[in-house]
mmCIF file of C-alpha atoms in Angstrom:
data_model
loop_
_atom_site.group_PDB
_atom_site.id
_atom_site.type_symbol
_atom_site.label_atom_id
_atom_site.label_comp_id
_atom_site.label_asym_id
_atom_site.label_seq_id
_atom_site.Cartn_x
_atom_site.Cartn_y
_atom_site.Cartn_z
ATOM 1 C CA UNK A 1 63.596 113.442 54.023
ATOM 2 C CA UNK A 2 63.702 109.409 53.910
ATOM 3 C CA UNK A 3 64.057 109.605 50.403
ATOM 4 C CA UNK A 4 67.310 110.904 50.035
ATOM 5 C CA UNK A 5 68.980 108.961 53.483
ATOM 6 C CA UNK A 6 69.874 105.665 51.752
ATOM 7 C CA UNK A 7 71.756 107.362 48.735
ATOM 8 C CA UNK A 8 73.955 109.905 50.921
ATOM 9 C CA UNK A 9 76.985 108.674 50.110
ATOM 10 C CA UNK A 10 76.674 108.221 46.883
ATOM 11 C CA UNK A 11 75.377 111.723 46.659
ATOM 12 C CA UNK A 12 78.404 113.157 48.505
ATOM 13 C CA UNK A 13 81.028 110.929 46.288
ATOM 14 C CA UNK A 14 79.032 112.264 42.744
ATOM 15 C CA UNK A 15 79.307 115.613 44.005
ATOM 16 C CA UNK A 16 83.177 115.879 45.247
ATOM 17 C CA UNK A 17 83.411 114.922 41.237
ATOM 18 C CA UNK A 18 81.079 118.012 40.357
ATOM 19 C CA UNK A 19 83.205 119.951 42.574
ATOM 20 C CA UNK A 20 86.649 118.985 40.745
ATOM 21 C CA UNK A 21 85.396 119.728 37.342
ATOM 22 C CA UNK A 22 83.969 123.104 38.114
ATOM 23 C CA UNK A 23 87.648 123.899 40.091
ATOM 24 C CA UNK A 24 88.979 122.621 36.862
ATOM 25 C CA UNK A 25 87.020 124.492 34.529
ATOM 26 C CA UNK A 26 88.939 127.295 32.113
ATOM 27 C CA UNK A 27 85.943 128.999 31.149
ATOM 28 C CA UNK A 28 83.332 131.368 32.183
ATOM 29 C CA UNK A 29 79.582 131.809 31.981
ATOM 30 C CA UNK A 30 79.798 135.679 31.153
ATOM 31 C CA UNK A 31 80.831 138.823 32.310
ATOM 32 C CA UNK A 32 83.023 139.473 34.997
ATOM 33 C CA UNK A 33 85.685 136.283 34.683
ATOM 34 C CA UNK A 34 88.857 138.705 35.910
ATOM 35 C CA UNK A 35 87.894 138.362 39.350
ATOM 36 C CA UNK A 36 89.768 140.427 41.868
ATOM 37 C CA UNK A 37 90.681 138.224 44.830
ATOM 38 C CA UNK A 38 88.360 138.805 47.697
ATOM 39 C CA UNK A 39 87.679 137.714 50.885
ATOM 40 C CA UNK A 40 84.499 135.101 51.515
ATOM 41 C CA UNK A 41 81.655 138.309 52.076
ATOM 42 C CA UNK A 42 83.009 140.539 49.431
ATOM 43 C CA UNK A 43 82.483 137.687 46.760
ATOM 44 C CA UNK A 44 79.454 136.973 48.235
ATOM 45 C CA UNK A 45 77.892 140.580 47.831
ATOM 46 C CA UNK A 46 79.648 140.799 44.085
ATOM 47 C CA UNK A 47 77.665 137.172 43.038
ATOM 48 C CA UNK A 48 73.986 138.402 45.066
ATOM 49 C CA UNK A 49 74.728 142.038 43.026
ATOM 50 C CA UNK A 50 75.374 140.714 39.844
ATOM 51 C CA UNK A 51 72.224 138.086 39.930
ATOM 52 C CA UNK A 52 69.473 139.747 41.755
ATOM 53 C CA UNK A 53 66.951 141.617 39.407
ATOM 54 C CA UNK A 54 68.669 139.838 36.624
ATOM 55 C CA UNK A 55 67.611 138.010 33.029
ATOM 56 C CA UNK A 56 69.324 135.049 34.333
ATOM 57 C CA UNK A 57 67.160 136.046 37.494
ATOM 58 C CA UNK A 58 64.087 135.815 35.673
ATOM 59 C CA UNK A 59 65.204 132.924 33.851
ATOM 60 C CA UNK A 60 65.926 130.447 36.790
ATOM 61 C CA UNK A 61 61.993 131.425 38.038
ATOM 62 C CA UNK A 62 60.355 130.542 34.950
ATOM 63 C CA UNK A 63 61.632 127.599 34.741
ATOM 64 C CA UNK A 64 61.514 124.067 36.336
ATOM 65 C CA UNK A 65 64.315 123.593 38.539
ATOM 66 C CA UNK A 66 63.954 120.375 41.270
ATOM 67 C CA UNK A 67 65.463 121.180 44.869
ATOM 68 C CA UNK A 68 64.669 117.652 46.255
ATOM 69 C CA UNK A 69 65.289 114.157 45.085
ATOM 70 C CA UNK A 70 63.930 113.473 41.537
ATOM 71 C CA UNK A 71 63.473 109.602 43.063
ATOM 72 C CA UNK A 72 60.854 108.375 46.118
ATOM 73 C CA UNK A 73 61.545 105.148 47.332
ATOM 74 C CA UNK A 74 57.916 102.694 48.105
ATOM 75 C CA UNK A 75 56.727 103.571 51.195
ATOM 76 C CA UNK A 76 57.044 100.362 53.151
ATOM 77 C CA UNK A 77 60.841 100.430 51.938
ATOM 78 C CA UNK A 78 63.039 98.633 52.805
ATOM 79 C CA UNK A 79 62.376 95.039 53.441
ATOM 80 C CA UNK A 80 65.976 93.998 54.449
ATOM 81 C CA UNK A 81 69.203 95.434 54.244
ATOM 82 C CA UNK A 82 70.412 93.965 51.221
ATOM 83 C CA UNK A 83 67.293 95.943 49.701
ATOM 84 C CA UNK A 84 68.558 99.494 51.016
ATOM 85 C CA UNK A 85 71.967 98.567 49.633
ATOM 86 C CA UNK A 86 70.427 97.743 46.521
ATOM 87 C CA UNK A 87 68.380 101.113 46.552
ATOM 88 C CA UNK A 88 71.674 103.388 47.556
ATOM 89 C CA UNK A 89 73.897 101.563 44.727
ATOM 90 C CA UNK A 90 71.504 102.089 42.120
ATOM 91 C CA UNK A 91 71.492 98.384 41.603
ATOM 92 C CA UNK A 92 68.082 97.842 39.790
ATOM 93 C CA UNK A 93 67.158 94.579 37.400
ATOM 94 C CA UNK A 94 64.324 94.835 34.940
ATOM 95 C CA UNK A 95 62.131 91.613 34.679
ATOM 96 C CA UNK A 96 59.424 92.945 32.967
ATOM 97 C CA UNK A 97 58.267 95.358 30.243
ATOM 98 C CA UNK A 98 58.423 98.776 29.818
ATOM 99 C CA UNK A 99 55.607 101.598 28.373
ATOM 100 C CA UNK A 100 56.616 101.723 24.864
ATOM 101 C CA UNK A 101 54.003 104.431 24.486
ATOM 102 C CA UNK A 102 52.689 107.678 26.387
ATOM 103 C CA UNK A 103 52.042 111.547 26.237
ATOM 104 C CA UNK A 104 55.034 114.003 23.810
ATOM 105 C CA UNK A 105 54.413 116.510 27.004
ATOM 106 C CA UNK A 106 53.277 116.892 30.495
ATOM 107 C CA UNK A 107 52.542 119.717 33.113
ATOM 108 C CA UNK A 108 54.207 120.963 36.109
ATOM 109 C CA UNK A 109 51.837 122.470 38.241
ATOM 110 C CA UNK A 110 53.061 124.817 41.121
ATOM 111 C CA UNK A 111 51.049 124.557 43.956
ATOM 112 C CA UNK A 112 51.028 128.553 44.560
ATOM 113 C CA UNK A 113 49.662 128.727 40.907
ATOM 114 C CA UNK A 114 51.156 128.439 37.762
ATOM 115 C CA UNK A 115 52.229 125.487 35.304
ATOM 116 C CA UNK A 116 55.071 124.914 32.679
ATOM 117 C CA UNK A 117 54.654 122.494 29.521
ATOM 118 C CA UNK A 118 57.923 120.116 29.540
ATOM 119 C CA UNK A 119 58.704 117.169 27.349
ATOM 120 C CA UNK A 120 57.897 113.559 28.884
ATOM 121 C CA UNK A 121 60.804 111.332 29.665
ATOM 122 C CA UNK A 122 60.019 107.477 28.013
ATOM 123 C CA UNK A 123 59.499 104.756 31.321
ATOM 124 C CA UNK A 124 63.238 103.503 29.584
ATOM 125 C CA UNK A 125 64.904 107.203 29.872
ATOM 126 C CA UNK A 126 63.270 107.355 33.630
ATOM 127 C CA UNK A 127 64.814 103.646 34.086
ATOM 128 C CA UNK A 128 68.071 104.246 33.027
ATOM 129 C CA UNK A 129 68.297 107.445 35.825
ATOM 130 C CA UNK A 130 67.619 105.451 38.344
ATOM 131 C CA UNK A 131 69.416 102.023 37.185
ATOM 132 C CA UNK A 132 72.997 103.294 37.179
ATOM 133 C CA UNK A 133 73.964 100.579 39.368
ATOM 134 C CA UNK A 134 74.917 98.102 36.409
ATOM 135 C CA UNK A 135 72.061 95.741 36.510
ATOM 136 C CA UNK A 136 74.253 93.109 38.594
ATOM 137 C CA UNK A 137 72.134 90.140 39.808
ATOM 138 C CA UNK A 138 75.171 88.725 41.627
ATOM 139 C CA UNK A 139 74.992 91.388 44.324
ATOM 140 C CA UNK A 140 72.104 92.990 46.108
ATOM 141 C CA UNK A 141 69.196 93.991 43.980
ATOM 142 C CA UNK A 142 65.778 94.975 43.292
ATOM 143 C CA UNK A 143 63.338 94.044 40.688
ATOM 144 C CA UNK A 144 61.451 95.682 38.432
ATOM 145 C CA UNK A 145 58.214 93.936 37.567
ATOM 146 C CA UNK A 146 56.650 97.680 35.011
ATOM 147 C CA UNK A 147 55.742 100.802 35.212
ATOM 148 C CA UNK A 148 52.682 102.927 34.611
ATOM 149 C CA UNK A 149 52.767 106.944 34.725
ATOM 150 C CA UNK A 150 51.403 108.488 37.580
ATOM 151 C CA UNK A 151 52.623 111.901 39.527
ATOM 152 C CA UNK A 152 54.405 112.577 42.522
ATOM 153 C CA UNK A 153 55.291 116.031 44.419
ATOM 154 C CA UNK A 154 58.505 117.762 44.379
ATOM 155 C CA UNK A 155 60.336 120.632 45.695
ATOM 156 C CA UNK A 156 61.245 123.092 43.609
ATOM 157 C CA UNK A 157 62.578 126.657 43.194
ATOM 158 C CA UNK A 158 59.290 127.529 42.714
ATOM 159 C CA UNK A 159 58.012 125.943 45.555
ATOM 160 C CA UNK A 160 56.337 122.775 45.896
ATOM 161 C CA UNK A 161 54.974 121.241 42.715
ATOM 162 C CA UNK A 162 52.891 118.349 41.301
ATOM 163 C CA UNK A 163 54.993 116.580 38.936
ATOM 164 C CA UNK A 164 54.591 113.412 36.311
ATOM 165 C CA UNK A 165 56.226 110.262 37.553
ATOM 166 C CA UNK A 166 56.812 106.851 36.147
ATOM 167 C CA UNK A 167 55.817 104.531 39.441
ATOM 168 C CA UNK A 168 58.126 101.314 39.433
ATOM 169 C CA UNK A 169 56.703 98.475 40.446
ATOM 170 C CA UNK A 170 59.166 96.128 42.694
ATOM 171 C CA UNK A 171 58.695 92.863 43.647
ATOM 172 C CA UNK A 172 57.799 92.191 47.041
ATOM 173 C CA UNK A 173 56.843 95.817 47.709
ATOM 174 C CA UNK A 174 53.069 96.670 47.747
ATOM 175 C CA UNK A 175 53.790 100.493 46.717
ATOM 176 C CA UNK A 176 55.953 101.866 44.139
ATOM 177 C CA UNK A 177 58.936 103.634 43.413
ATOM 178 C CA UNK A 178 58.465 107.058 41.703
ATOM 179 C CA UNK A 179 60.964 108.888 39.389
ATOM 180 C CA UNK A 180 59.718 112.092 38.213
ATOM 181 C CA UNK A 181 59.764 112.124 34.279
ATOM 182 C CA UNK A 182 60.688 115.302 33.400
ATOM 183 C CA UNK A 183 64.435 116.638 32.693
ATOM 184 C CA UNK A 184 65.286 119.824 34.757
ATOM 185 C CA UNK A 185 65.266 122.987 32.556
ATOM 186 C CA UNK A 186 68.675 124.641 31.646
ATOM 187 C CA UNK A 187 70.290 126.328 33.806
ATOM 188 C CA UNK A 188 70.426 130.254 32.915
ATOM 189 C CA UNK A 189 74.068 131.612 31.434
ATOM 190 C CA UNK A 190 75.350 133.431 35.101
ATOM 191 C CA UNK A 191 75.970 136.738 34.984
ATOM 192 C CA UNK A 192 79.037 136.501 36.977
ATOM 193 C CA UNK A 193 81.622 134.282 36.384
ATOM 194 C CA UNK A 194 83.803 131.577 38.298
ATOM 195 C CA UNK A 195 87.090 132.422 40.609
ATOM 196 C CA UNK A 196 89.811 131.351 38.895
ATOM 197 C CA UNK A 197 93.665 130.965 38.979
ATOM 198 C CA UNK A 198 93.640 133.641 41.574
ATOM 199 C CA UNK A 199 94.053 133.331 45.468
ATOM 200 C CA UNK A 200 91.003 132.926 47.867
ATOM 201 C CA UNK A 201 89.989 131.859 50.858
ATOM 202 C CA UNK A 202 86.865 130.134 49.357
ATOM 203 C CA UNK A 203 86.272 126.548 48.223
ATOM 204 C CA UNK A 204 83.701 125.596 45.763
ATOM 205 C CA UNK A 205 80.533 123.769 46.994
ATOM 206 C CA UNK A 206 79.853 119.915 45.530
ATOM 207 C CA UNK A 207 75.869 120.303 44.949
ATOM 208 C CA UNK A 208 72.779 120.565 46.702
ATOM 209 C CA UNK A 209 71.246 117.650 48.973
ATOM 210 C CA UNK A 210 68.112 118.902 50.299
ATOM 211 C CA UNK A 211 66.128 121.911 51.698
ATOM 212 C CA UNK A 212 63.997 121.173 54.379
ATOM 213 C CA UNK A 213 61.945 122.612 56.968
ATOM 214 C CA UNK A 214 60.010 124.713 55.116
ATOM 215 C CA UNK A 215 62.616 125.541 53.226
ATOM 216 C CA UNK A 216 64.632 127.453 56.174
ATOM 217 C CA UNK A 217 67.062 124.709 56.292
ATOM 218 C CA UNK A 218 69.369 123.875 53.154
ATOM 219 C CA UNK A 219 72.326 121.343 52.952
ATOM 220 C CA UNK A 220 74.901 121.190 50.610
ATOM 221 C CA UNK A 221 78.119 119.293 50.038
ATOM 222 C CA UNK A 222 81.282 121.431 50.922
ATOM 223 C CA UNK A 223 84.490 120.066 49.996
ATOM 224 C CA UNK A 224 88.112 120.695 51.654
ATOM 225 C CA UNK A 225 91.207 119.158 51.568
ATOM 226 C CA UNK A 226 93.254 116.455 53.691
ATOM 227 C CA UNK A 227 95.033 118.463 55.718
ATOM 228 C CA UNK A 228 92.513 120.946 57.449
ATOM 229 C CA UNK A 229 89.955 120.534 60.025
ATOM 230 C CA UNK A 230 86.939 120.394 57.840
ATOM 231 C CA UNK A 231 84.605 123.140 55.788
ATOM 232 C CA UNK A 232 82.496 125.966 57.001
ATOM 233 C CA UNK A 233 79.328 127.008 55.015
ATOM 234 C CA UNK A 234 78.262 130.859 55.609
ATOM 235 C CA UNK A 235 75.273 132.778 54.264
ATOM 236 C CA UNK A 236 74.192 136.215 52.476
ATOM 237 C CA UNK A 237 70.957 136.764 52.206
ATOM 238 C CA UNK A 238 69.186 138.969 49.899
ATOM 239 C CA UNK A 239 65.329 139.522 48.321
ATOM 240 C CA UNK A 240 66.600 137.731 45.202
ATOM 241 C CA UNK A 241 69.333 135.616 46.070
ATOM 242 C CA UNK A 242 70.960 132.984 49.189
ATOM 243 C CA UNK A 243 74.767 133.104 48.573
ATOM 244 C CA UNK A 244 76.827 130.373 50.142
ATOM 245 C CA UNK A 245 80.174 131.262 50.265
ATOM 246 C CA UNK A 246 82.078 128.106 51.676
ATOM 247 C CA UNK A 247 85.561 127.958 52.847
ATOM 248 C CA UNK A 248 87.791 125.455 55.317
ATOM 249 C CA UNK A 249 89.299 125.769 58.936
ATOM 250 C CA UNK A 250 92.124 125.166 60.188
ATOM 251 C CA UNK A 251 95.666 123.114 59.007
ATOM 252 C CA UNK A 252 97.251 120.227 59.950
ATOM 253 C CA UNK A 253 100.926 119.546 60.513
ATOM 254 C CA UNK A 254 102.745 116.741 58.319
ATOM 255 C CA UNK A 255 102.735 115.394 54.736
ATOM 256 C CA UNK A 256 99.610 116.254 53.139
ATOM 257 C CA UNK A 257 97.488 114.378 49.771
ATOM 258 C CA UNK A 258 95.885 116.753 47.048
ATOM 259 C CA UNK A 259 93.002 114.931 47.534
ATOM 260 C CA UNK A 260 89.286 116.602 47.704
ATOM 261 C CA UNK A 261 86.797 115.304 50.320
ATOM 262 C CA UNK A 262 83.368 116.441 50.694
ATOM 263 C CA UNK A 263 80.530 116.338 53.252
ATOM 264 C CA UNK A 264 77.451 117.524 53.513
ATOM 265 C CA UNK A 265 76.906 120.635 55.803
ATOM 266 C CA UNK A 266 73.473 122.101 56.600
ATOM 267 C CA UNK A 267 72.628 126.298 56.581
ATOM 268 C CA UNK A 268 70.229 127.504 58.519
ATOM 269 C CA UNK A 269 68.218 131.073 56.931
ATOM 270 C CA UNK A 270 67.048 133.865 58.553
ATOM 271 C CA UNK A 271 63.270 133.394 56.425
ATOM 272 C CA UNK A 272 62.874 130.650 53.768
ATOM 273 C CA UNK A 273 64.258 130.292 50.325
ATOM 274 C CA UNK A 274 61.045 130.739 48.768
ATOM 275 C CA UNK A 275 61.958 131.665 44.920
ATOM 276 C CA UNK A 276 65.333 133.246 45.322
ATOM 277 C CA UNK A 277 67.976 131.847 43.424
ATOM 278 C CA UNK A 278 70.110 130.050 45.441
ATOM 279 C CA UNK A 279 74.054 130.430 44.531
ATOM 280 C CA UNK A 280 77.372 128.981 44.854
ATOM 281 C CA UNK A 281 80.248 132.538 45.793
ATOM 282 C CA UNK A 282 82.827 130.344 44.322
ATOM 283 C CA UNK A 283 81.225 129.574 40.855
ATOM 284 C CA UNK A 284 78.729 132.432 40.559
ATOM 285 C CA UNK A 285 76.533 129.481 39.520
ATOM 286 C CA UNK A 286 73.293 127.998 41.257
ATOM 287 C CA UNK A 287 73.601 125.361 43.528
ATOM 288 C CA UNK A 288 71.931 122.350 42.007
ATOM 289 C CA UNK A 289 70.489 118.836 42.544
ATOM 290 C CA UNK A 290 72.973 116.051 41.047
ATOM 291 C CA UNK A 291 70.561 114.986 38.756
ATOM 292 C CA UNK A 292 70.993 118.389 37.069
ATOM 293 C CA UNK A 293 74.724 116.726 36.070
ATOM 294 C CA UNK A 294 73.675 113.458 34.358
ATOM 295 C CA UNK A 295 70.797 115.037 32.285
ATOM 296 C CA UNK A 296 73.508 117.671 30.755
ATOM 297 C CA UNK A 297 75.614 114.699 29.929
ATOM 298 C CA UNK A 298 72.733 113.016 28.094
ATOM 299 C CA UNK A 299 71.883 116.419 26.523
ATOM 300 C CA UNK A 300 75.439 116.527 25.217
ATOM 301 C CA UNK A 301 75.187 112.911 24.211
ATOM 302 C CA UNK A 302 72.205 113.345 22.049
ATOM 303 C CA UNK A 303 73.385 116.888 20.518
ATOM 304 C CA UNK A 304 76.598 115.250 19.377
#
């Protein structure tokens, strides 16, 4: 996964803030928001019961939902080490023109079978998701010279997948950079809803960061706090459903921050993820890519 190696921390520090909003969320996503307080495997078993054989079940497998990064650096990346900065910053400059022009819709095509018609994202919108670094020419940066659309593969819930992707071309490199051009789909209403304002030993998990071999390996971000001696990530595994119930070990003496940290930690399952939904105990919610966060916040933009 040399894609997703040079933007780790950034990936970790996005996610602690997905983390605090969800712990800081009042509402719920439907039935079932007076949670009794429960140990780590009791919640566990009350998220996999509530979504497996669900319509949000259903839902989440119809749909297009990325488990890997939407982004794939060139292949004879990176050049120097100013360039990998550049690259894990987000610090992109465009010195060149854009498409203006291309296909209303494209295809994701599932490599066990099956398609789904999505809207294309413009070269500008697939820029500006993988520009977020400000553009600044007085610190490390890459260069884009155009684009043209081509396609790139992805993992997905689904499995793997043939995607469209605008390919960046950067100056000096002799391959591109791809960013698939499609939005994720919404996320399905949960039929279970958060933990809230009532005790429990579990902490909720920042995000997704990969899944890897062959999808019996998943890591996520776990957060704790400043005091303890880190998080632990534990499993329940269904037909329908993974359910990662994280909590945190340990205390440690003297005055103590309120402070959230986060890290990734990897899982490793007893048979691969295949299609099951995989879900956060904490939030009764899927565990997503980060990407999943800024396209909401552009939906929300645009609806407003």
């Amino acid at each position: 996964m040399r894609n997703r190696t040079a933007r780790t921390a950034r990936t970790v520090g996005l996610l602690v803030v997905v983390a605090l909003a969800v712990t800081g969320c009042g509402g719920g996503d439907g039935a079932g928001d007076a949670v009794r307080p429960h140990d780590g495997a009791q919640r566990a078993r009350e998220v996999a019961d509530a979504w497996d054989g669900s319509e949000a079940a259903g839902i989440w497998r119809a749909g297009y939902h990325p488990m890997s990064d939407a982004v794939q650096p060139p292949a004879d990346a990176f050049h120097s080490g100013a360039d990998k900065l550049a690259y894990g910053s987000e610090n992109f400059v465009l010195r060149g023109g854009l498409p203006r022009t291309a296909p209303k819709n494209a295809q994701v095509r599932w490599e066990e079978g099956g398609s789904l018609t999505l809207p294309l994202l413009s070269a500008r919108s697939a820029y500006a998701a993988v520009a977020r670094g400000g553009g600044d020419v007085g610190r490390p940066h890459l260069t884009v010279t155009g684009a043209r659309l081509g396609a790139m593969t992805v993992t997905t819930s689904r499995g793997a997948a043939t995607v469209p992707a605008w390919l960046f071309t950067l100056e000096g490199y002799a391959t591109p950079l791809r960013r698939v051009a499609l939005r994720p789909s919404p996320l399905p209403a949960s039929p279970v809803g958060p933990i809230k304002n009532q005790p429990t030993e579990l902490s909720p998990l920042g995000g997704l960061v990969k899944v890897a071999g062959g999808g019996r390996s998943v890591t996520v971000v776990a957060t704790h706090g400043a005091c303890d001696d880190g998080p632990v990530v534990k499993t329940l595994e269904t037909r329908g459903s993974v359910v990662l119930y994280a909590s945190v070990v340990g205390s440690k003496k003297g005055p103590c921050t309120s402070e959230l940290r986060g890290g990734p930690v990897t899982v490793t399952l007893d048979r691969p993820l295949g299609d099951r939904v995989l879900l956060d105990a904490h939030t009764g919610r899927p565990v997503t890519d980060p990407s999943t966060l800024f396209w909401s916040g552009k939906r929300r933009k645009e609806e407003n």
